[in-house]
Short mmCIF file of C-alpha atoms and ligand atoms in Angstrom, two decimals:
data_model
loop_
_atom_site.label_atom_id
_atom_site.label_comp_id
_atom_site.label_asym_id
_atom_site.label_seq_id
_atom_site.Cartn_x
_atom_site.Cartn_y
_atom_site.Cartn_z
CA MET A 1 -6.74 18.83 20.02
CA PRO A 2 -6.40 17.42 16.51
CA THR A 3 -3.18 15.84 15.27
CA GLU A 4 -2.32 14.06 12.05
CA THR A 5 -2.63 10.70 13.89
CA VAL A 6 -5.54 10.81 16.37
CA TYR A 7 -7.09 13.48 18.61
CA GLY A 8 -5.23 14.18 21.87
CA LEU A 9 -6.50 15.17 25.32
CA ALA A 10 -4.18 18.08 26.01
CA ALA A 11 -2.84 19.72 29.15
CA ASP A 12 -0.07 22.27 29.74
CA VAL A 13 2.86 20.13 30.86
CA THR A 14 3.56 22.54 33.76
CA ASP A 15 -0.04 22.56 35.09
CA GLY A 16 -0.39 19.82 37.71
CA ALA A 17 -4.16 20.24 38.13
CA ALA A 18 -4.75 19.92 34.38
CA LEU A 19 -2.57 16.79 34.23
CA THR A 20 -4.55 15.24 37.08
CA ARG A 21 -7.75 15.89 35.14
CA VAL A 22 -6.34 14.21 32.04
CA PHE A 23 -5.88 10.96 33.97
CA ALA A 24 -9.31 11.29 35.63
CA VAL A 25 -11.19 12.02 32.38
CA LYS A 26 -9.50 9.16 30.53
CA GLY A 27 -9.79 6.75 33.45
CA ARG A 28 -6.08 6.07 32.93
CA PRO A 29 -3.81 4.51 35.57
CA ALA A 30 -1.39 7.13 36.96
CA ALA A 31 1.68 5.00 36.16
CA HIS A 32 0.88 5.05 32.42
CA PRO A 33 3.04 7.88 30.98
CA LEU A 34 1.88 10.58 28.55
CA ILE A 35 3.43 11.81 25.30
CA VAL A 36 4.68 15.40 25.40
CA HIS A 37 3.94 17.48 22.30
CA VAL A 38 6.36 20.20 21.23
CA SER A 39 6.59 22.72 18.39
CA GLY A 40 9.93 21.40 17.19
CA GLU A 41 13.59 20.70 17.87
CA ALA A 42 14.18 23.80 20.04
CA MET A 43 11.33 22.99 22.42
CA LEU A 44 12.43 19.34 22.51
CA GLY A 45 15.62 20.65 24.08
CA THR A 46 13.64 21.97 27.08
CA CYS A 47 12.11 18.53 27.79
CA VAL A 48 15.22 16.33 27.67
CA THR A 49 18.77 16.31 29.04
CA GLY A 50 20.36 15.57 25.69
CA VAL A 51 19.57 14.56 22.12
CA PRO A 52 21.78 11.72 20.84
CA ASP A 53 22.90 11.79 17.23
CA GLY A 54 20.40 9.14 16.06
CA ALA A 55 17.53 11.02 17.69
CA ARG A 56 18.58 14.26 16.04
CA ARG A 57 18.62 12.61 12.62
CA LEU A 58 15.14 11.18 13.21
CA VAL A 59 13.81 14.58 14.31
CA ARG A 60 15.17 16.22 11.18
CA ALA A 61 13.77 13.49 8.95
CA PHE A 62 10.26 13.13 10.41
CA TRP A 63 9.22 16.19 12.47
CA PRO A 64 6.67 17.55 12.48
CA GLY A 65 5.12 14.13 12.10
CA PRO A 66 4.00 10.83 13.64
CA LEU A 67 7.26 9.85 15.35
CA THR A 68 7.64 9.87 19.15
CA LEU A 69 11.10 9.65 20.72
CA VAL A 70 11.74 8.40 24.25
CA LEU A 71 14.71 10.27 25.77
CA ARG A 72 16.02 11.21 29.23
CA ARG A 73 13.71 13.81 30.74
CA SER A 74 14.67 17.29 31.96
CA ARG A 75 13.38 18.88 35.17
CA LEU A 76 10.68 20.72 33.22
CA VAL A 77 8.78 17.44 32.82
CA PRO A 78 6.99 16.43 36.05
CA ASP A 79 6.53 12.92 37.47
CA ALA A 80 2.81 13.16 36.67
CA VAL A 81 3.66 13.03 32.94
CA THR A 82 6.21 10.22 33.04
CA GLY A 83 4.70 8.09 35.78
CA GLY A 84 7.88 8.73 37.77
CA ARG A 85 10.21 7.44 35.02
CA ASP A 86 13.44 9.27 34.24
CA THR A 87 12.52 9.18 30.54
CA VAL A 88 9.97 11.15 28.52
CA ALA A 89 8.21 10.50 25.21
CA VAL A 90 8.20 13.56 22.90
CA ARG A 91 6.86 14.37 19.45
CA ALA A 92 6.02 17.38 17.26
CA PRO A 93 2.53 16.90 15.82
CA ASP A 94 1.82 17.91 12.24
CA HIS A 95 -1.47 19.78 12.42
CA PRO A 96 -1.68 23.57 11.91
CA LEU A 97 -4.24 24.19 14.69
CA THR A 98 -2.30 22.26 17.31
CA ARG A 99 1.06 23.64 16.23
CA GLU A 100 -0.39 27.12 16.76
CA VAL A 101 -1.69 26.18 20.23
CA ILE A 102 1.75 24.97 21.30
CA GLU A 103 3.56 27.93 19.73
CA ARG A 104 1.27 30.49 21.37
CA LEU A 105 1.38 28.73 24.75
CA ASP A 106 5.16 28.51 24.28
CA ARG A 107 5.25 25.39 26.45
CA PRO A 108 4.98 21.67 25.72
CA VAL A 109 1.56 20.04 25.92
CA ALA A 110 1.06 16.54 27.31
CA ALA A 111 -1.61 14.61 25.44
CA PRO A 112 -2.72 11.00 25.44
CA SER A 113 -5.23 9.93 22.81
CA ALA A 114 -8.61 11.50 23.66
CA ASN A 115 -10.50 8.27 24.38
CA ARG A 116 -11.43 6.39 27.54
CA PHE A 117 -8.57 4.13 28.64
CA GLY A 118 -8.43 0.91 26.62
CA ARG A 119 -10.99 1.99 24.04
CA VAL A 120 -10.79 3.05 20.39
CA SER A 121 -8.84 6.28 19.67
CA PRO A 122 -10.81 9.22 18.21
CA THR A 123 -10.10 10.46 14.70
CA THR A 124 -12.78 13.19 14.49
CA ALA A 125 -14.06 15.89 16.87
CA ALA A 126 -17.38 14.01 17.01
CA ASP A 127 -15.54 10.87 18.19
CA VAL A 128 -14.03 12.90 21.04
CA GLU A 129 -17.47 14.20 22.08
CA GLU A 130 -18.77 10.65 22.01
CA SER A 131 -15.79 9.30 24.04
CA LEU A 132 -15.31 12.00 26.66
CA GLY A 133 -18.49 14.12 26.47
CA GLU A 134 -18.75 16.64 29.29
CA GLY A 135 -15.34 15.67 30.69
CA VAL A 136 -13.45 18.16 28.53
CA ASP A 137 -13.64 21.96 28.42
CA LEU A 138 -13.13 22.44 24.71
CA VAL A 139 -12.82 20.34 21.57
CA LEU A 140 -10.77 21.92 18.78
CA ASP A 141 -12.28 20.62 15.55
CA GLY A 142 -9.46 20.21 13.06
CA GLY A 143 -11.34 17.84 10.77
CA PRO A 144 -10.70 14.10 10.34
CA CYS A 145 -7.15 12.95 11.20
CA ARG A 146 -5.01 12.42 8.10
CA LEU A 147 -3.34 9.16 9.24
CA GLY A 148 -5.78 7.60 11.71
CA VAL A 149 -3.28 5.52 13.73
CA GLU A 150 -1.02 6.76 16.52
CA SER A 151 2.62 7.75 16.23
CA THR A 152 5.52 5.33 16.02
CA ILE A 153 7.39 5.26 19.37
CA VAL A 154 11.18 4.68 19.41
CA ASP A 155 13.13 4.36 22.66
CA LEU A 156 16.58 5.98 22.32
CA THR A 157 17.64 5.67 25.96
CA ARG A 158 19.30 2.26 25.62
CA ASP A 159 22.44 1.04 23.88
CA THR A 160 20.49 0.41 20.69
CA PRO A 161 17.20 1.99 19.54
CA LEU A 162 14.07 -0.04 20.26
CA LEU A 163 10.60 0.07 18.70
CA LEU A 164 7.99 0.47 21.45
CA ARG A 165 4.96 0.94 19.18
CA PRO A 166 4.64 0.79 15.37
CA GLY A 167 2.68 3.75 14.00
CA GLY A 168 2.40 6.48 11.41
CA VAL A 169 6.07 6.48 10.38
CA PRO A 170 6.84 3.04 8.89
CA VAL A 171 9.50 1.04 10.75
CA GLU A 172 11.38 0.68 7.46
CA ALA A 173 11.67 4.48 7.18
CA VAL A 174 13.09 4.77 10.71
CA GLU A 175 15.56 1.99 9.98
CA ALA A 176 16.68 3.77 6.81
CA ILE A 177 17.54 6.93 8.77
CA LEU A 178 19.21 5.04 11.64
CA GLY A 179 21.07 2.80 9.20
CA ALA A 180 20.32 -0.20 11.42
CA PRO A 181 17.47 -2.61 12.10
CA LEU A 182 14.95 -1.46 14.71
CA PRO A 183 14.04 -4.41 16.92
CA ALA A 184 10.66 -4.39 18.65
CA ASP A 185 10.50 -4.30 22.43
CA SER A 186 10.17 -7.89 23.57
CA GLY A 187 9.13 -7.45 27.16
CA PRO A 188 8.19 -10.37 29.39
CA PRO A 189 5.62 -12.59 27.64
CA ARG A 190 2.15 -11.90 28.96
CA ALA A 191 -0.23 -14.79 29.47
CA PRO A 192 -3.37 -14.77 27.29
CA GLY A 193 -6.27 -13.36 29.25
CA MET A 194 -3.98 -11.31 31.47
CA LEU A 195 -3.21 -8.92 28.67
CA ALA A 196 -5.37 -5.81 28.99
CA THR A 197 -7.41 -5.28 25.86
CA HIS A 198 -6.47 -2.04 24.15
CA TYR A 199 -7.83 -0.04 21.21
CA ALA A 200 -10.97 -2.16 21.63
CA PRO A 201 -14.55 -1.54 20.51
CA GLN A 202 -17.57 -3.10 22.28
CA ALA A 203 -17.71 -5.76 19.57
CA ARG A 204 -15.51 -8.81 19.95
CA VAL A 205 -12.62 -8.57 17.49
CA VAL A 206 -11.13 -11.72 16.00
CA ALA A 207 -7.97 -11.05 14.01
CA VAL A 208 -7.17 -13.39 11.11
CA GLU A 209 -4.69 -13.59 8.28
CA ALA A 210 -6.15 -13.00 4.80
CA GLY A 211 -7.45 -16.35 3.50
CA ASP A 212 -8.65 -17.60 6.91
CA VAL A 213 -11.95 -15.71 6.99
CA GLY A 214 -14.20 -18.48 5.70
CA ARG A 215 -12.71 -21.18 7.95
CA LEU A 216 -12.89 -18.94 10.98
CA PHE A 217 -16.46 -17.88 10.30
CA ALA A 218 -17.50 -21.53 10.02
CA ALA A 219 -15.81 -22.29 13.35
CA MET A 220 -17.34 -19.29 15.13
CA ARG A 221 -20.89 -19.61 13.80
CA PRO A 222 -22.12 -16.28 15.18
CA SER A 223 -25.38 -14.97 13.78
CA VAL A 224 -24.71 -13.44 10.39
CA GLU A 225 -26.56 -10.21 11.25
CA ALA A 226 -24.29 -9.52 14.21
CA CYS A 227 -21.04 -10.27 12.36
CA ALA A 228 -18.97 -8.21 9.94
CA VAL A 229 -15.64 -8.59 8.20
CA LEU A 230 -13.15 -5.73 8.34
CA CYS A 231 -10.82 -6.08 5.37
CA PRO A 232 -9.23 -4.42 2.33
CA THR A 233 -11.49 -4.03 -0.70
CA ASP A 234 -9.86 -6.86 -2.69
CA ILE A 235 -10.48 -9.57 -0.02
CA PRO A 236 -13.62 -11.63 -0.69
CA VAL A 237 -16.18 -11.78 2.13
CA PRO A 238 -18.35 -14.89 2.74
CA GLU A 239 -21.87 -14.67 1.29
CA GLY A 240 -24.29 -12.64 3.39
CA LEU A 241 -21.70 -11.17 5.74
CA ALA A 242 -21.42 -7.41 6.14
CA ARG A 243 -18.19 -5.80 4.98
CA LEU A 244 -16.36 -2.99 6.77
CA ASP A 245 -14.31 -1.71 3.86
CA ALA A 246 -10.72 -0.78 4.74
CA GLY A 247 -10.05 0.48 1.22
CA PRO A 248 -7.33 -0.45 -1.25
CA ASN A 249 -4.11 -0.40 0.82
CA ASP A 250 -2.32 -0.09 4.18
CA VAL A 251 -2.69 3.70 4.20
CA SER A 252 -6.47 3.59 3.76
CA TYR A 253 -6.68 0.76 6.33
CA GLY A 254 -4.91 2.99 8.86
CA GLN A 255 -7.14 5.96 8.03
CA ARG A 256 -10.36 3.98 8.40
CA LEU A 257 -9.49 1.47 11.16
CA TYR A 258 -10.88 3.28 14.21
CA THR A 259 -13.78 4.84 12.27
CA LEU A 260 -14.90 1.38 11.14
CA LEU A 261 -14.57 -0.15 14.63
CA ARG A 262 -16.75 2.68 15.96
CA GLU A 263 -19.20 2.14 13.11
CA ALA A 264 -19.42 -1.55 14.01
CA ASP A 265 -20.52 -0.61 17.53
CA ARG A 266 -23.05 1.92 16.24
CA ARG A 267 -24.55 -0.75 13.96
CA GLY A 268 -24.83 -3.23 16.84
CA ILE A 269 -22.30 -5.62 15.32
CA ARG A 270 -21.14 -8.08 17.99
CA HIS A 271 -18.31 -9.87 16.16
CA VAL A 272 -15.76 -8.25 13.87
CA ILE A 273 -13.57 -10.62 11.89
CA ALA A 274 -10.59 -8.38 11.10
CA VAL A 275 -8.26 -9.34 8.28
CA LEU A 276 -4.66 -8.45 9.14
CA PRO A 277 -2.81 -6.50 6.42
CA PRO A 278 0.77 -7.46 5.51
CA ALA A 279 3.35 -6.22 8.03
CA THR A 280 4.86 -3.48 5.85
CA GLY A 281 4.45 0.31 5.96
CA ILE A 282 1.40 1.41 7.99
CA GLY A 283 0.27 -2.23 7.86
CA THR A 284 2.58 -3.02 10.79
CA ALA A 285 0.72 -0.49 12.97
CA VAL A 286 -2.70 -1.72 11.81
CA ARG A 287 -1.75 -5.31 12.68
CA ASP A 288 -0.54 -4.23 16.11
CA ARG A 289 -3.80 -2.38 16.90
CA LEU A 290 -6.00 -5.22 15.65
CA LEU A 291 -4.08 -7.82 17.66
CA LYS A 292 -4.41 -5.66 20.78
CA ALA A 293 -8.12 -5.02 20.14
CA ALA A 294 -8.45 -8.81 19.96
CA ALA A 295 -6.20 -9.56 22.93
CA ASP A 296 -8.87 -11.25 25.03
CA VAL A 297 -9.48 -13.83 22.33
CA PRO A 298 -7.38 -17.03 22.66
O1 TXA B 1 -0.12 9.68 17.85
C1 TXA B 1 0.02 9.71 19.08
O2 TXA B 1 1.08 9.35 19.62
C2 TXA B 1 -1.16 10.22 19.92
C3 TXA B 1 -1.37 11.70 19.59
C4 TXA B 1 -2.42 12.34 20.46
O3 TXA B 1 -0.15 12.38 19.68
N1 TXA B 1 -0.93 10.03 21.31
C5 TXA B 1 -0.99 8.80 21.91
O4 TXA B 1 -0.86 8.83 23.29
O5 TXA B 1 -1.15 7.78 21.30
P1 TXA B 1 -1.25 7.62 24.25
O6 TXA B 1 -1.19 8.19 25.62
O7 TXA B 1 -2.53 7.03 23.86
O8 TXA B 1 -0.05 6.63 24.10
C6 TXA B 1 1.19 6.97 24.67
C7 TXA B 1 2.13 5.81 24.60
C8 TXA B 1 1.80 4.77 25.65
O9 TXA B 1 1.91 3.49 25.07
C9 TXA B 1 2.88 4.99 26.68
O10 TXA B 1 3.19 3.84 27.39
C10 TXA B 1 4.04 5.46 25.82
O11 TXA B 1 3.44 6.29 24.88
N2 TXA B 1 4.99 6.27 26.61
C11 TXA B 1 4.83 7.52 27.07
N3 TXA B 1 5.90 7.92 27.78
C12 TXA B 1 6.79 6.88 27.76
C13 TXA B 1 8.08 6.67 28.32
N4 TXA B 1 8.69 7.58 29.05
N5 TXA B 1 8.68 5.48 28.08
C14 TXA B 1 8.06 4.54 27.33
N6 TXA B 1 6.82 4.67 26.79
C15 TXA B 1 6.19 5.83 27.00
MG1 MG B 2 -4.06 5.78 23.45
#
């Protein structure tokens, strides 16, 4: 199903067989929990045991929209969705087709991004066909996703709210509603090489700060034909290198990110030098995805 962020692989949250298929089709480990999609605040109430004040303010500010809240789960939400956790991630997607599906079903819908585990998220119906092919019963074509990067995830089950994943709602906007800084989850440091690559195309992604492209390209010396630079329009690209144009700003970079990584694979590009945007607005999410796509690179 389409959402404003990326396409989701949807299953009725109360249908155990459908949930099992979601994990099988994605090739996703069972312990990796799914986001539950609801029509709004009332349906959120059926998924959780309580909505703290900060969560309620966020819901009213950003739903429907690209903000996922982690709260204590109710009995409606099975272990299969949460990987056995006592918390659940919930959001109300902002896409008319998918809102209608949830409203008519009158139950929440669990949906991870509709890609194979670890790969690039789909932002068009054609991307879903390419990723999952015969594995799914139906693809609802709602056109290209408006935002192109996944939702922002905020954990509200601790003493203070925690950012689990930057996404479509800028961190600054969440902080403004909460009236407090939103620290990022700083879990145990993971050794390079042990970190599973995520959001990754077939091409090797090397993430660099703007200004480092030339130096990095000289150090890498891949063949020019098999190398491209993913960057905003105003960043110069070394002579002879292909450009994957992320457009003028952080919003266009988010919209085009996954499309351009898929395009790189289609064109047989083996190395993508990705220029990191500044860490503001959607740029924070774009940086996060590029660094994860590049996680196997020292
Ligand atoms: O924009 C989005 O959020 C898209 C669209 C389809 O809604 N969905 C999406 O789902 O990105 P997925 O499965 O690719 O990512 C879900 C993320 C994972 O990082 C997972 O660990 C986290 O949500 N998550 C889910 N339940 C959680 C929980 N109870 N506690 C902490 N993290 C959770
Ligand atoms: Mg995903």
